[in-house]
PDB file of N, CA and C in Angstrom:
ATOM      1  N   UNK T   1       4.551   4.633   0.363  1.00 58.00           N
ATOM      2  CA  UNK T   1       3.227   4.632  -0.239  1.00 58.00           C
ATOM      3  C   UNK T   1       2.971   3.426  -0.991  1.00 58.00           C
ATOM      4  N   UNK T   2       3.620   3.105  -1.982  1.00 63.00           N
ATOM      5  CA  UNK T   2       3.525   1.844  -2.683  1.00 63.00           C
ATOM      6  C   UNK T   2       2.312   1.754  -3.723  1.00 63.00           C
ATOM      7  N   UNK T   3       1.663   2.835  -4.059  1.00 62.00           N
ATOM      8  CA  UNK T   3       0.763   2.798  -5.128  1.00 62.00           C
ATOM      9  C   UNK T   3      -0.342   3.890  -4.824  1.00 62.00           C
ATOM     10  N   UNK T   4      -1.180   4.126  -5.898  1.00 62.00           N
ATOM     11  CA  UNK T   4      -2.247   5.172  -5.955  1.00 62.00           C
ATOM     12  C   UNK T   4      -3.309   4.559  -6.702  1.00 62.00           C
ATOM     13  N   UNK T   5      -4.508   4.943  -6.314  1.00 61.00           N
ATOM     14  CA  UNK T   5      -5.717   4.450  -6.932  1.00 61.00           C
ATOM     15  C   UNK T   5      -6.567   5.788  -7.544  1.00 61.00           C
ATOM     16  N   UNK T   6      -6.794   5.816  -8.743  1.00 64.00           N
ATOM     17  CA  UNK T   6      -7.529   6.885  -9.393  1.00 64.00           C
ATOM     18  C   UNK T   6      -6.991   8.256  -9.073  1.00 64.00           C
ATOM     19  N   UNK T   7      -5.699   8.384  -8.831  1.00 66.00           N
ATOM     20  CA  UNK T   7      -4.983   9.670  -8.736  1.00 66.00           C
ATOM     21  C   UNK T   7      -3.595   9.519  -9.344  1.00 66.00           C
ATOM     22  N   UNK T   8      -3.017  10.554  -9.720  1.00 68.00           N
ATOM     23  CA  UNK T   8      -1.668  10.471 -10.347  1.00 68.00           C
ATOM     24  C   UNK T   8      -0.639   9.753  -9.472  1.00 68.00           C
ATOM     25  N   UNK T   9      -0.694  10.064  -8.204  1.00 67.00           N
ATOM     26  CA  UNK T   9       0.218   9.503  -7.226  1.00 67.00           C
ATOM     27  C   UNK T   9       1.812   9.953  -7.457  1.00 67.00           C
ATOM     28  N   UNK T  10       2.637   9.086  -7.035  1.00 71.00           N
ATOM     29  CA  UNK T  10       4.032   9.367  -7.081  1.00 71.00           C
ATOM     30  C   UNK T  10       4.652   8.442  -8.159  1.00 71.00           C
ATOM     31  N   UNK T  11       4.264   8.563  -9.387  1.00 71.00           N
ATOM     32  CA  UNK T  11       4.580   7.562 -10.333  1.00 71.00           C
ATOM     33  C   UNK T  11       5.802   8.093 -11.205  1.00 71.00           C
ATOM     34  N   UNK T  12       6.650   7.040 -11.535  1.00 75.00           N
ATOM     35  CA  UNK T  12       7.665   7.368 -12.553  1.00 75.00           C
ATOM     36  C   UNK T  12       7.283   6.497 -13.771  1.00 75.00           C
ATOM     37  N   UNK T  13       8.102   6.636 -14.934  1.00 76.00           N
ATOM     38  CA  UNK T  13       7.769   5.793 -16.089  1.00 76.00           C
ATOM     39  C   UNK T  13       7.859   4.347 -15.828  1.00 76.00           C
ATOM     40  N   UNK T  14       8.664   3.925 -14.772  1.00 77.00           N
ATOM     41  CA  UNK T  14       8.821   2.497 -14.483  1.00 77.00           C
ATOM     42  C   UNK T  14       8.141   2.058 -13.278  1.00 77.00           C
ATOM     43  N   UNK T  15       7.471   2.889 -12.507  1.00 76.00           N
ATOM     44  CA  UNK T  15       6.685   2.278 -11.327  1.00 76.00           C
ATOM     45  C   UNK T  15       6.581   3.330 -10.305  1.00 76.00           C
ATOM     46  N   UNK T  16       5.880   2.961  -9.239  1.00 78.00           N
ATOM     47  CA  UNK T  16       5.627   3.948  -8.098  1.00 78.00           C
ATOM     48  C   UNK T  16       6.958   4.158  -7.380  1.00 78.00           C
ATOM     49  N   UNK T  17       7.170   5.457  -7.212  1.00 81.00           N
ATOM     50  CA  UNK T  17       8.631   5.893  -6.748  1.00 81.00           C
ATOM     51  C   UNK T  17       9.131   5.249  -5.466  1.00 81.00           C
ATOM     52  N   UNK T  18       8.243   5.139  -4.496  1.00 78.00           N
ATOM     53  CA  UNK T  18       8.656   4.612  -3.092  1.00 78.00           C
ATOM     54  C   UNK T  18       8.905   3.174  -3.252  1.00 78.00           C
ATOM     55  N   UNK T  19       8.202   2.401  -4.176  1.00 80.00           N
ATOM     56  CA  UNK T  19       8.516   0.990  -4.411  1.00 80.00           C
ATOM     57  C   UNK T  19       9.814   0.755  -5.136  1.00 80.00           C
ATOM     58  N   UNK T  20      10.095   1.484  -6.136  1.00 82.00           N
ATOM     59  CA  UNK T  20      11.385   1.320  -6.811  1.00 82.00           C
ATOM     60  C   UNK T  20      12.557   1.852  -6.104  1.00 82.00           C
ATOM     61  N   UNK T  21      12.319   2.823  -5.216  1.00 84.00           N
ATOM     62  CA  UNK T  21      13.333   3.368  -4.389  1.00 84.00           C
ATOM     63  C   UNK T  21      13.984   2.425  -3.462  1.00 84.00           C
ATOM     64  N   UNK T  22      13.106   1.677  -2.931  1.00 83.00           N
ATOM     65  CA  UNK T  22      13.534   0.534  -1.849  1.00 83.00           C
ATOM     66  C   UNK T  22      12.819  -0.704  -2.247  1.00 83.00           C
ATOM     67  N   UNK T  23      13.179  -1.238  -3.433  1.00 79.00           N
ATOM     68  CA  UNK T  23      12.469  -2.510  -3.870  1.00 79.00           C
ATOM     69  C   UNK T  23      12.691  -3.683  -2.889  1.00 79.00           C
ATOM     70  N   UNK T  24      13.723  -3.693  -2.159  1.00 76.00           N
ATOM     71  CA  UNK T  24      13.990  -4.802  -1.215  1.00 76.00           C
ATOM     72  C   UNK T  24      12.977  -4.662  -0.106  1.00 76.00           C
ATOM     73  N   UNK T  25      12.854  -3.482   0.362  1.00 79.00           N
ATOM     74  CA  UNK T  25      11.834  -3.147   1.597  1.00 79.00           C
ATOM     75  C   UNK T  25      10.443  -3.583   0.989  1.00 79.00           C
ATOM     76  N   UNK T  26      10.172  -3.066  -0.172  1.00 80.00           N
ATOM     77  CA  UNK T  26       8.768  -3.354  -0.754  1.00 80.00           C
ATOM     78  C   UNK T  26       8.523  -4.934  -0.835  1.00 80.00           C
ATOM     79  N   UNK T  27       9.477  -5.634  -1.256  1.00 77.00           N
ATOM     80  CA  UNK T  27       9.503  -7.024  -1.533  1.00 77.00           C
ATOM     81  C   UNK T  27       9.254  -7.823  -0.171  1.00 77.00           C
ATOM     82  N   UNK T  28       9.853  -7.262   0.870  1.00 75.00           N
ATOM     83  CA  UNK T  28       9.690  -7.792   2.208  1.00 75.00           C
ATOM     84  C   UNK T  28       8.204  -7.667   2.611  1.00 75.00           C
ATOM     85  N   UNK T  29       7.638  -6.499   2.483  1.00 78.00           N
ATOM     86  CA  UNK T  29       6.281  -6.266   3.016  1.00 78.00           C
ATOM     87  C   UNK T  29       5.387  -7.047   2.082  1.00 78.00           C
ATOM     88  N   UNK T  30       5.529  -7.083   0.803  1.00 76.00           N
ATOM     89  CA  UNK T  30       4.651  -7.833  -0.016  1.00 76.00           C
ATOM     90  C   UNK T  30       4.695  -9.369   0.145  1.00 76.00           C
ATOM     91  N   UNK T  31       5.988  -9.817   0.565  1.00 75.00           N
ATOM     92  CA  UNK T  31       6.176 -11.253   0.791  1.00 75.00           C
ATOM     93  C   UNK T  31       5.363 -11.506   2.098  1.00 75.00           C
ATOM     94  N   UNK T  32       5.546 -10.799   3.166  1.00 75.00           N
ATOM     95  CA  UNK T  32       4.989 -10.996   4.430  1.00 75.00           C
ATOM     96  C   UNK T  32       3.369 -10.836   4.480  1.00 75.00           C
ATOM     97  N   UNK T  33       2.776 -10.413   3.427  1.00 77.00           N
ATOM     98  CA  UNK T  33       1.379 -10.178   3.274  1.00 77.00           C
ATOM     99  C   UNK T  33       0.858 -11.322   2.485  1.00 77.00           C
ATOM    100  N   UNK T  34       1.594 -12.135   1.800  1.00 74.00           N
ATOM    101  CA  UNK T  34       1.287 -13.097   0.906  1.00 74.00           C
ATOM    102  C   UNK T  34       0.998 -14.595   1.673  1.00 74.00           C
ATOM    103  N   UNK T  35      -0.007 -15.257   1.245  1.00 71.00           N
ATOM    104  CA  UNK T  35      -0.116 -16.614   1.870  1.00 71.00           C
ATOM    105  C   UNK T  35       1.153 -17.542   1.514  1.00 71.00           C
ATOM    106  N   UNK T  36       1.658 -17.220   0.440  1.00 69.00           N
ATOM    107  CA  UNK T  36       2.919 -17.863   0.041  1.00 69.00           C
ATOM    108  C   UNK T  36       4.042 -16.897  -0.253  1.00 69.00           C
ATOM    109  N   UNK T  37       4.730 -16.502   0.797  1.00 67.00           N
ATOM    110  CA  UNK T  37       5.729 -15.517   0.666  1.00 67.00           C
ATOM    111  C   UNK T  37       6.785 -15.644  -0.370  1.00 67.00           C
ATOM    112  N   UNK T  38       7.121 -16.893  -0.667  1.00 65.00           N
ATOM    113  CA  UNK T  38       8.126 -17.034  -1.764  1.00 65.00           C
ATOM    114  C   UNK T  38       7.652 -16.695  -3.121  1.00 65.00           C
ATOM    115  N   UNK T  39       6.391 -16.591  -3.325  1.00 68.00           N
ATOM    116  CA  UNK T  39       5.818 -16.200  -4.611  1.00 68.00           C
ATOM    117  C   UNK T  39       6.071 -14.799  -4.867  1.00 68.00           C
ATOM    118  N   UNK T  40       6.315 -13.852  -3.949  1.00 66.00           N
ATOM    119  CA  UNK T  40       6.514 -12.497  -4.154  1.00 66.00           C
ATOM    120  C   UNK T  40       7.948 -12.078  -3.927  1.00 66.00           C
ATOM    121  N   UNK T  41       8.889 -13.007  -3.640  1.00 63.00           N
ATOM    122  CA  UNK T  41      10.294 -12.594  -3.440  1.00 63.00           C
ATOM    123  C   UNK T  41      10.964 -12.377  -4.759  1.00 63.00           C
ATOM    124  N   UNK T  42      12.138 -11.456  -4.650  1.00 61.00           N
ATOM    125  CA  UNK T  42      12.959 -11.392  -5.727  1.00 61.00           C
ATOM    126  C   UNK T  42      13.689 -12.722  -6.072  1.00 61.00           C
ATOM    127  N   UNK T  43      14.230 -12.876  -7.216  1.00 58.00           N
ATOM    128  CA  UNK T  43      14.939 -14.034  -7.522  1.00 58.00           C
ATOM    129  C   UNK T  43      16.060 -14.313  -6.585  1.00 58.00           C
ATOM    130  N   UNK T  44      16.389 -15.457  -6.292  1.00 58.00           N
ATOM    131  CA  UNK T  44      17.405 -15.831  -5.323  1.00 58.00           C
ATOM    132  C   UNK T  44      18.881 -15.693  -6.157  1.00 58.00           C
ATOM    133  N   UNK T  45      19.772 -15.425  -5.306  1.00 59.00           N
ATOM    134  CA  UNK T  45      21.070 -15.278  -6.079  1.00 59.00           C
ATOM    135  C   UNK T  45      21.354 -13.891  -6.583  1.00 59.00           C
ATOM    136  N   UNK T  46      20.343 -12.987  -6.614  1.00 58.00           N
ATOM    137  CA  UNK T  46      20.587 -11.686  -7.107  1.00 58.00           C
ATOM    138  C   UNK T  46      21.108 -10.766  -6.007  1.00 58.00           C
ATOM    139  N   UNK T  47      21.683  -9.678  -6.469  1.00 57.00           N
ATOM    140  CA  UNK T  47      22.194  -8.772  -5.531  1.00 57.00           C
ATOM    141  C   UNK T  47      21.229  -8.248  -4.457  1.00 57.00           C
ATOM    142  N   UNK T  48      19.996  -8.350  -4.722  1.00 56.00           N
ATOM    143  CA  UNK T  48      18.921  -7.838  -3.859  1.00 56.00           C
ATOM    144  C   UNK T  48      18.166  -9.044  -3.116  1.00 56.00           C
ATOM    145  N   UNK T  49      18.737 -10.247  -3.391  1.00 57.00           N
ATOM    146  CA  UNK T  49      17.999 -11.344  -2.812  1.00 57.00           C
ATOM    147  C   UNK T  49      17.663 -11.219  -1.320  1.00 57.00           C
ATOM    148  N   UNK T  50      16.560 -11.702  -0.894  1.00 58.00           N
ATOM    149  CA  UNK T  50      16.173 -11.647   0.570  1.00 58.00           C
ATOM    150  C   UNK T  50      16.438 -12.962   1.134  1.00 58.00           C
ATOM    151  N   UNK T  51      16.636 -13.016   2.523  1.00 61.00           N
ATOM    152  CA  UNK T  51      16.868 -14.379   3.204  1.00 61.00           C
ATOM    153  C   UNK T  51      15.581 -15.173   2.937  1.00 61.00           C
ATOM    154  N   UNK T  52      15.704 -16.409   3.140  1.00 65.00           N
ATOM    155  CA  UNK T  52      14.580 -17.357   3.063  1.00 65.00           C
ATOM    156  C   UNK T  52      13.512 -16.988   4.004  1.00 65.00           C
ATOM    157  N   UNK T  53      12.302 -16.985   3.646  1.00 64.00           N
ATOM    158  CA  UNK T  53      11.228 -16.857   4.567  1.00 64.00           C
ATOM    159  C   UNK T  53      10.747 -18.287   4.997  1.00 64.00           C
ATOM    160  N   UNK T  54      10.109 -18.272   6.174  1.00 63.00           N
ATOM    161  CA  UNK T  54       9.584 -19.528   6.566  1.00 63.00           C
ATOM    162  C   UNK T  54       8.446 -19.933   5.623  1.00 63.00           C
ATOM    163  N   UNK T  55       8.162 -21.337   5.538  1.00 65.00           N
ATOM    164  CA  UNK T  55       7.100 -21.701   4.792  1.00 65.00           C
ATOM    165  C   UNK T  55       5.758 -21.117   5.235  1.00 65.00           C
ATOM    166  N   UNK T  56       4.774 -21.066   4.285  1.00 62.00           N
ATOM    167  CA  UNK T  56       3.463 -20.381   4.742  1.00 62.00           C
ATOM    168  C   UNK T  56       2.881 -21.057   5.974  1.00 62.00           C
ATOM    169  N   UNK T  57       3.016 -22.397   6.128  1.00 71.00           N
ATOM    170  CA  UNK T  57       2.439 -22.913   7.253  1.00 71.00           C
ATOM    171  C   UNK T  57       3.091 -22.660   8.564  1.00 71.00           C
ATOM    172  N   UNK T  58       4.281 -22.213   8.546  1.00 70.00           N
ATOM    173  CA  UNK T  58       4.994 -21.746   9.726  1.00 70.00           C
ATOM    174  C   UNK T  58       4.698 -20.303  10.100  1.00 70.00           C
ATOM    175  N   UNK T  59       4.232 -19.429   9.068  1.00 63.00           N
ATOM    176  CA  UNK T  59       3.923 -18.126   9.341  1.00 63.00           C
ATOM    177  C   UNK T  59       2.636 -18.049  10.170  1.00 63.00           C
ATOM    178  N   UNK T  60       1.573 -18.760   9.824  1.00 64.00           N
ATOM    179  CA  UNK T  60       0.450 -18.831  10.632  1.00 64.00           C
ATOM    180  C   UNK T  60      -0.285 -17.431  10.672  1.00 64.00           C
ATOM    181  N   UNK T  61      -0.675 -17.076  11.791  1.00 65.00           N
ATOM    182  CA  UNK T  61      -1.400 -15.619  11.835  1.00 65.00           C
ATOM    183  C   UNK T  61      -0.331 -14.488  12.006  1.00 65.00           C
ATOM    184  N   UNK T  62       0.867 -14.799  11.827  1.00 64.00           N
ATOM    185  CA  UNK T  62       1.864 -13.698  11.861  1.00 64.00           C
ATOM    186  C   UNK T  62       2.057 -12.994  10.563  1.00 64.00           C
ATOM    187  N   UNK T  63       1.227 -13.455   9.589  1.00 66.00           N
ATOM    188  CA  UNK T  63       1.293 -12.769   8.276  1.00 66.00           C
ATOM    189  C   UNK T  63       0.735 -11.385   8.468  1.00 66.00           C
ATOM    190  N   UNK T  64       1.472 -10.396   7.743  1.00 72.00           N
ATOM    191  CA  UNK T  64       1.019  -9.046   7.799  1.00 72.00           C
ATOM    192  C   UNK T  64      -0.256  -8.724   7.104  1.00 72.00           C
ATOM    193  N   UNK T  65      -0.984  -7.774   7.621  1.00 73.00           N
ATOM    194  CA  UNK T  65      -2.299  -7.381   6.962  1.00 73.00           C
ATOM    195  C   UNK T  65      -2.109  -5.890   6.444  1.00 73.00           C
ATOM    196  N   UNK T  66      -2.130  -5.747   5.173  1.00 72.00           N
ATOM    197  CA  UNK T  66      -1.806  -4.305   4.643  1.00 72.00           C
ATOM    198  C   UNK T  66      -3.189  -3.723   4.349  1.00 72.00           C
ATOM    199  N   UNK T  67      -3.417  -2.554   4.755  1.00 71.00           N
ATOM    200  CA  UNK T  67      -4.605  -1.826   4.457  1.00 71.00           C
ATOM    201  C   UNK T  67      -4.205  -0.683   3.662  1.00 71.00           C
ATOM    202  N   UNK T  68      -4.797  -0.525   2.359  1.00 68.00           N
ATOM    203  CA  UNK T  68      -4.429   0.525   1.509  1.00 68.00           C
ATOM    204  C   UNK T  68      -5.390   1.755   1.611  1.00 68.00           C
ATOM    205  N   UNK T  69      -4.953   2.814   1.937  1.00 66.00           N
ATOM    206  CA  UNK T  69      -5.684   4.108   1.962  1.00 66.00           C
ATOM    207  C   UNK T  69      -5.354   4.846   0.744  1.00 66.00           C
ATOM    208  N   UNK T  70      -6.415   5.418   0.049  1.00 64.00           N
ATOM    209  CA  UNK T  70      -6.133   6.060  -1.148  1.00 64.00           C
ATOM    210  C   UNK T  70      -5.510   7.504  -0.780  1.00 64.00           C
ATOM    211  N   UNK T  71      -4.799   8.049  -1.677  1.00 64.00           N
ATOM    212  CA  UNK T  71      -4.128   9.322  -1.544  1.00 64.00           C
ATOM    213  C   UNK T  71      -5.027  10.474  -1.329  1.00 64.00           C
ATOM    214  N   UNK T  72      -6.395  10.342  -1.730  1.00 64.00           N
ATOM    215  CA  UNK T  72      -7.211  11.425  -1.593  1.00 64.00           C
ATOM    216  C   UNK T  72      -7.882  11.520  -0.200  1.00 64.00           C
ATOM    217  N   UNK T  73      -7.369  10.507   0.608  1.00 67.00           N
ATOM    218  CA  UNK T  73      -7.945  10.574   2.102  1.00 67.00           C
ATOM    219  C   UNK T  73      -7.255  11.785   2.662  1.00 67.00           C
ATOM    220  N   UNK T  74      -6.265  12.354   2.159  1.00 70.00           N
ATOM    221  CA  UNK T  74      -5.513  13.484   2.771  1.00 70.00           C
ATOM    222  C   UNK T  74      -6.188  14.815   2.218  1.00 70.00           C
ATOM    223  N   UNK T  75      -7.012  14.744   1.195  1.00 70.00           N
ATOM    224  CA  UNK T  75      -7.642  15.958   0.673  1.00 70.00           C
ATOM    225  C   UNK T  75      -8.807  16.460   1.534  1.00 70.00           C
ATOM    226  N   UNK T  76      -9.091  17.696   1.342  1.00 72.00           N
ATOM    227  CA  UNK T  76     -10.180  18.201   2.035  1.00 72.00           C
ATOM    228  C   UNK T  76     -11.497  17.681   1.447  1.00 72.00           C
ATOM    229  N   UNK T  77     -12.498  17.420   2.282  1.00 70.00           N
ATOM    230  CA  UNK T  77     -13.808  16.954   1.890  1.00 70.00           C
ATOM    231  C   UNK T  77     -14.909  17.709   2.624  1.00 70.00           C
ATOM    232  N   UNK T  78     -15.946  17.913   1.931  1.00 80.00           N
ATOM    233  CA  UNK T  78     -17.025  18.680   2.320  1.00 80.00           C
ATOM    234  C   UNK T  78     -18.073  17.764   3.053  1.00 80.00           C
ATOM    235  N   UNK T  79     -18.279  17.974   4.311  1.00 82.00           N
ATOM    236  CA  UNK T  79     -19.146  17.136   5.163  1.00 82.00           C
ATOM    237  C   UNK T  79     -19.952  18.080   6.060  1.00 82.00           C
ATOM    238  N   UNK T  80     -21.161  18.103   5.783  1.00 88.00           N
ATOM    239  CA  UNK T  80     -22.035  19.080   6.494  1.00 88.00           C
ATOM    240  C   UNK T  80     -22.619  18.319   7.667  1.00 88.00           C
ATOM    241  N   UNK T  81     -22.770  19.215   8.767  1.00 90.00           N
ATOM    242  CA  UNK T  81     -23.356  18.726  10.002  1.00 90.00           C
ATOM    243  C   UNK T  81     -24.699  18.130   9.815  1.00 90.00           C
ATOM    244  N   UNK T  82     -25.625  18.759   9.085  1.00 92.00           N
ATOM    245  CA  UNK T  82     -26.949  18.255   8.739  1.00 92.00           C
ATOM    246  C   UNK T  82     -26.992  16.930   8.128  1.00 92.00           C
ATOM    247  N   UNK T  83     -25.992  16.687   7.181  1.00 92.00           N
ATOM    248  CA  UNK T  83     -25.854  15.419   6.478  1.00 92.00           C
ATOM    249  C   UNK T  83     -25.494  14.324   7.466  1.00 92.00           C
ATOM    250  N   UNK T  84     -24.596  14.560   8.277  1.00 91.00           N
ATOM    251  CA  UNK T  84     -24.144  13.571   9.244  1.00 91.00           C
ATOM    252  C   UNK T  84     -25.225  13.216  10.168  1.00 91.00           C
ATOM    253  N   UNK T  85     -26.021  14.201  10.716  1.00 92.00           N
ATOM    254  CA  UNK T  85     -27.042  14.025  11.631  1.00 92.00           C
ATOM    255  C   UNK T  85     -28.209  13.223  10.923  1.00 92.00           C
ATOM    256  N   UNK T  86     -28.486  13.479   9.609  1.00 95.00           N
ATOM    257  CA  UNK T  86     -29.585  12.826   8.856  1.00 95.00           C
ATOM    258  C   UNK T  86     -29.251  11.325   8.707  1.00 95.00           C
ATOM    259  N   UNK T  87     -27.900  10.928   8.527  1.00 93.00           N
ATOM    260  CA  UNK T  87     -27.626   9.535   8.391  1.00 93.00           C
ATOM    261  C   UNK T  87     -27.319   8.785   9.711  1.00 93.00           C
ATOM    262  N   UNK T  88     -26.765   9.568  10.649  1.00 94.00           N
ATOM    263  CA  UNK T  88     -26.392   8.835  11.886  1.00 94.00           C
ATOM    264  C   UNK T  88     -27.314   8.740  12.925  1.00 94.00           C
ATOM    265  N   UNK T  89     -28.079   9.952  13.218  1.00 94.00           N
ATOM    266  CA  UNK T  89     -28.972  10.025  14.345  1.00 94.00           C
ATOM    267  C   UNK T  89     -30.062   8.863  14.380  1.00 94.00           C
ATOM    268  N   UNK T  90     -30.663   8.493  13.181  1.00 95.00           N
ATOM    269  CA  UNK T  90     -31.644   7.390  13.366  1.00 95.00           C
ATOM    270  C   UNK T  90     -30.957   6.083  13.772  1.00 95.00           C
ATOM    271  N   UNK T  91     -29.703   5.896  13.316  1.00 94.00           N
ATOM    272  CA  UNK T  91     -29.023   4.636  13.765  1.00 94.00           C
ATOM    273  C   UNK T  91     -28.587   4.731  15.248  1.00 94.00           C
ATOM    274  N   UNK T  92     -28.135   5.898  15.621  1.00 92.00           N
ATOM    275  CA  UNK T  92     -27.747   6.030  17.119  1.00 92.00           C
ATOM    276  C   UNK T  92     -28.969   5.869  17.963  1.00 92.00           C
ATOM    277  N   UNK T  93     -30.136   6.347  17.577  1.00 93.00           N
ATOM    278  CA  UNK T  93     -31.379   6.204  18.393  1.00 93.00           C
ATOM    279  C   UNK T  93     -31.791   4.734  18.463  1.00 93.00           C
ATOM    280  N   UNK T  94     -31.439   3.884  17.485  1.00 94.00           N
ATOM    281  CA  UNK T  94     -31.776   2.470  17.641  1.00 94.00           C
ATOM    282  C   UNK T  94     -30.691   1.780  18.404  1.00 94.00           C
ATOM    283  N   UNK T  95     -29.691   2.542  18.966  1.00 90.00           N
ATOM    284  CA  UNK T  95     -28.704   1.852  19.778  1.00 90.00           C
ATOM    285  C   UNK T  95     -27.415   1.385  19.202  1.00 90.00           C
ATOM    286  N   UNK T  96     -27.159   1.865  17.943  1.00 91.00           N
ATOM    287  CA  UNK T  96     -25.920   1.357  17.283  1.00 91.00           C
ATOM    288  C   UNK T  96     -24.683   2.063  17.950  1.00 91.00           C
ATOM    289  N   UNK T  97     -23.821   1.246  18.554  1.00 90.00           N
ATOM    290  CA  UNK T  97     -22.558   1.750  19.201  1.00 90.00           C
ATOM    291  C   UNK T  97     -21.713   2.507  18.103  1.00 90.00           C
ATOM    292  N   UNK T  98     -21.568   2.029  16.926  1.00 91.00           N
ATOM    293  CA  UNK T  98     -20.909   2.657  15.861  1.00 91.00           C
ATOM    294  C   UNK T  98     -21.459   4.033  15.520  1.00 91.00           C
ATOM    295  N   UNK T  99     -22.667   4.097  15.470  1.00 91.00           N
ATOM    296  CA  UNK T  99     -23.362   5.377  15.126  1.00 91.00           C
ATOM    297  C   UNK T  99     -23.161   6.415  16.236  1.00 91.00           C
ATOM    298  N   UNK T 100     -23.184   5.909  17.477  1.00 92.00           N
ATOM    299  CA  UNK T 100     -22.896   6.827  18.630  1.00 92.00           C
ATOM    300  C   UNK T 100     -21.582   7.371  18.544  1.00 92.00           C
ATOM    301  N   UNK T 101     -20.619   6.435  18.299  1.00 91.00           N
ATOM    302  CA  UNK T 101     -19.207   6.889  18.239  1.00 91.00           C
ATOM    303  C   UNK T 101     -19.056   7.890  17.074  1.00 91.00           C
ATOM    304  N   UNK T 102     -19.576   7.540  15.828  1.00 91.00           N
ATOM    305  CA  UNK T 102     -19.505   8.515  14.739  1.00 91.00           C
ATOM    306  C   UNK T 102     -20.100   9.807  15.059  1.00 91.00           C
ATOM    307  N   UNK T 103     -21.295   9.925  15.759  1.00 91.00           N
ATOM    308  CA  UNK T 103     -21.840  11.140  16.039  1.00 91.00           C
ATOM    309  C   UNK T 103     -21.010  11.883  17.076  1.00 91.00           C
ATOM    310  N   UNK T 104     -20.447  11.248  18.044  1.00 90.00           N
ATOM    311  CA  UNK T 104     -19.535  11.955  19.013  1.00 90.00           C
ATOM    312  C   UNK T 104     -18.250  12.362  18.388  1.00 90.00           C
ATOM    313  N   UNK T 105     -17.653  11.611  17.504  1.00 89.00           N
ATOM    314  CA  UNK T 105     -16.455  11.979  16.855  1.00 89.00           C
ATOM    315  C   UNK T 105     -16.534  13.097  15.900  1.00 89.00           C
ATOM    316  N   UNK T 106     -17.748  13.099  15.064  1.00 90.00           N
ATOM    317  CA  UNK T 106     -17.851  14.144  14.052  1.00 90.00           C
ATOM    318  C   UNK T 106     -18.366  15.418  14.793  1.00 90.00           C
ATOM    319  N   UNK T 107     -19.161  15.266  15.784  1.00 89.00           N
ATOM    320  CA  UNK T 107     -19.496  16.462  16.582  1.00 89.00           C
ATOM    321  C   UNK T 107     -18.232  17.215  17.165  1.00 89.00           C
ATOM    322  N   UNK T 108     -17.403  16.524  17.623  1.00 87.00           N
ATOM    323  CA  UNK T 108     -16.110  17.126  18.120  1.00 87.00           C
ATOM    324  C   UNK T 108     -15.329  17.698  16.997  1.00 87.00           C
ATOM    325  N   UNK T 109     -15.284  17.114  15.734  1.00 84.00           N
ATOM    326  CA  UNK T 109     -14.569  17.675  14.673  1.00 84.00           C
ATOM    327  C   UNK T 109     -15.268  18.979  14.205  1.00 84.00           C
ATOM    328  N   UNK T 110     -16.635  18.929  14.152  1.00 87.00           N
ATOM    329  CA  UNK T 110     -17.433  20.192  13.814  1.00 87.00           C
ATOM    330  C   UNK T 110     -17.011  21.271  14.820  1.00 87.00           C
ATOM    331  N   UNK T 111     -17.032  20.960  16.070  1.00 86.00           N
ATOM    332  CA  UNK T 111     -16.861  22.089  17.003  1.00 86.00           C
ATOM    333  C   UNK T 111     -15.381  22.684  16.885  1.00 86.00           C
ATOM    334  N   UNK T 112     -14.325  21.774  16.507  1.00 81.00           N
ATOM    335  CA  UNK T 112     -12.994  22.313  16.383  1.00 81.00           C
ATOM    336  C   UNK T 112     -12.949  23.103  15.128  1.00 81.00           C
ATOM    337  N   UNK T 113     -13.659  22.857  14.001  1.00 77.00           N
ATOM    338  CA  UNK T 113     -13.420  23.408  12.749  1.00 77.00           C
ATOM    339  C   UNK T 113     -14.362  24.675  12.476  1.00 77.00           C
ATOM    340  N   UNK T 114     -15.371  24.724  13.286  1.00 74.00           N
ATOM    341  CA  UNK T 114     -16.350  25.870  13.034  1.00 74.00           C
ATOM    342  C   UNK T 114     -15.968  27.185  13.673  1.00 74.00           C
TER     343      UNK T 114
END
């Protein structure tokens, strides 16, 4: 997990549980998302020191991109069919491919859950 926004999350008095449970793995992920990986690495020479990372200029576009989804994405949300149609239909009628996809996806979800 690695963190929570506006929810209690999986916190301990010293940090987010998953991050402190495997701090080396967390450091690797954070280092590989940084434009300067060395800036996020644990101190060298420690028991948990990581191997040298290539300089930022050698990483290029291989840098990881982390997308953070809040915990409440897993909670139930109320979404009514009429609300979806009110927002999406006008855009779909104008030819928006995204609106057409949203309409098809939500319609399928409504059919499955009703």
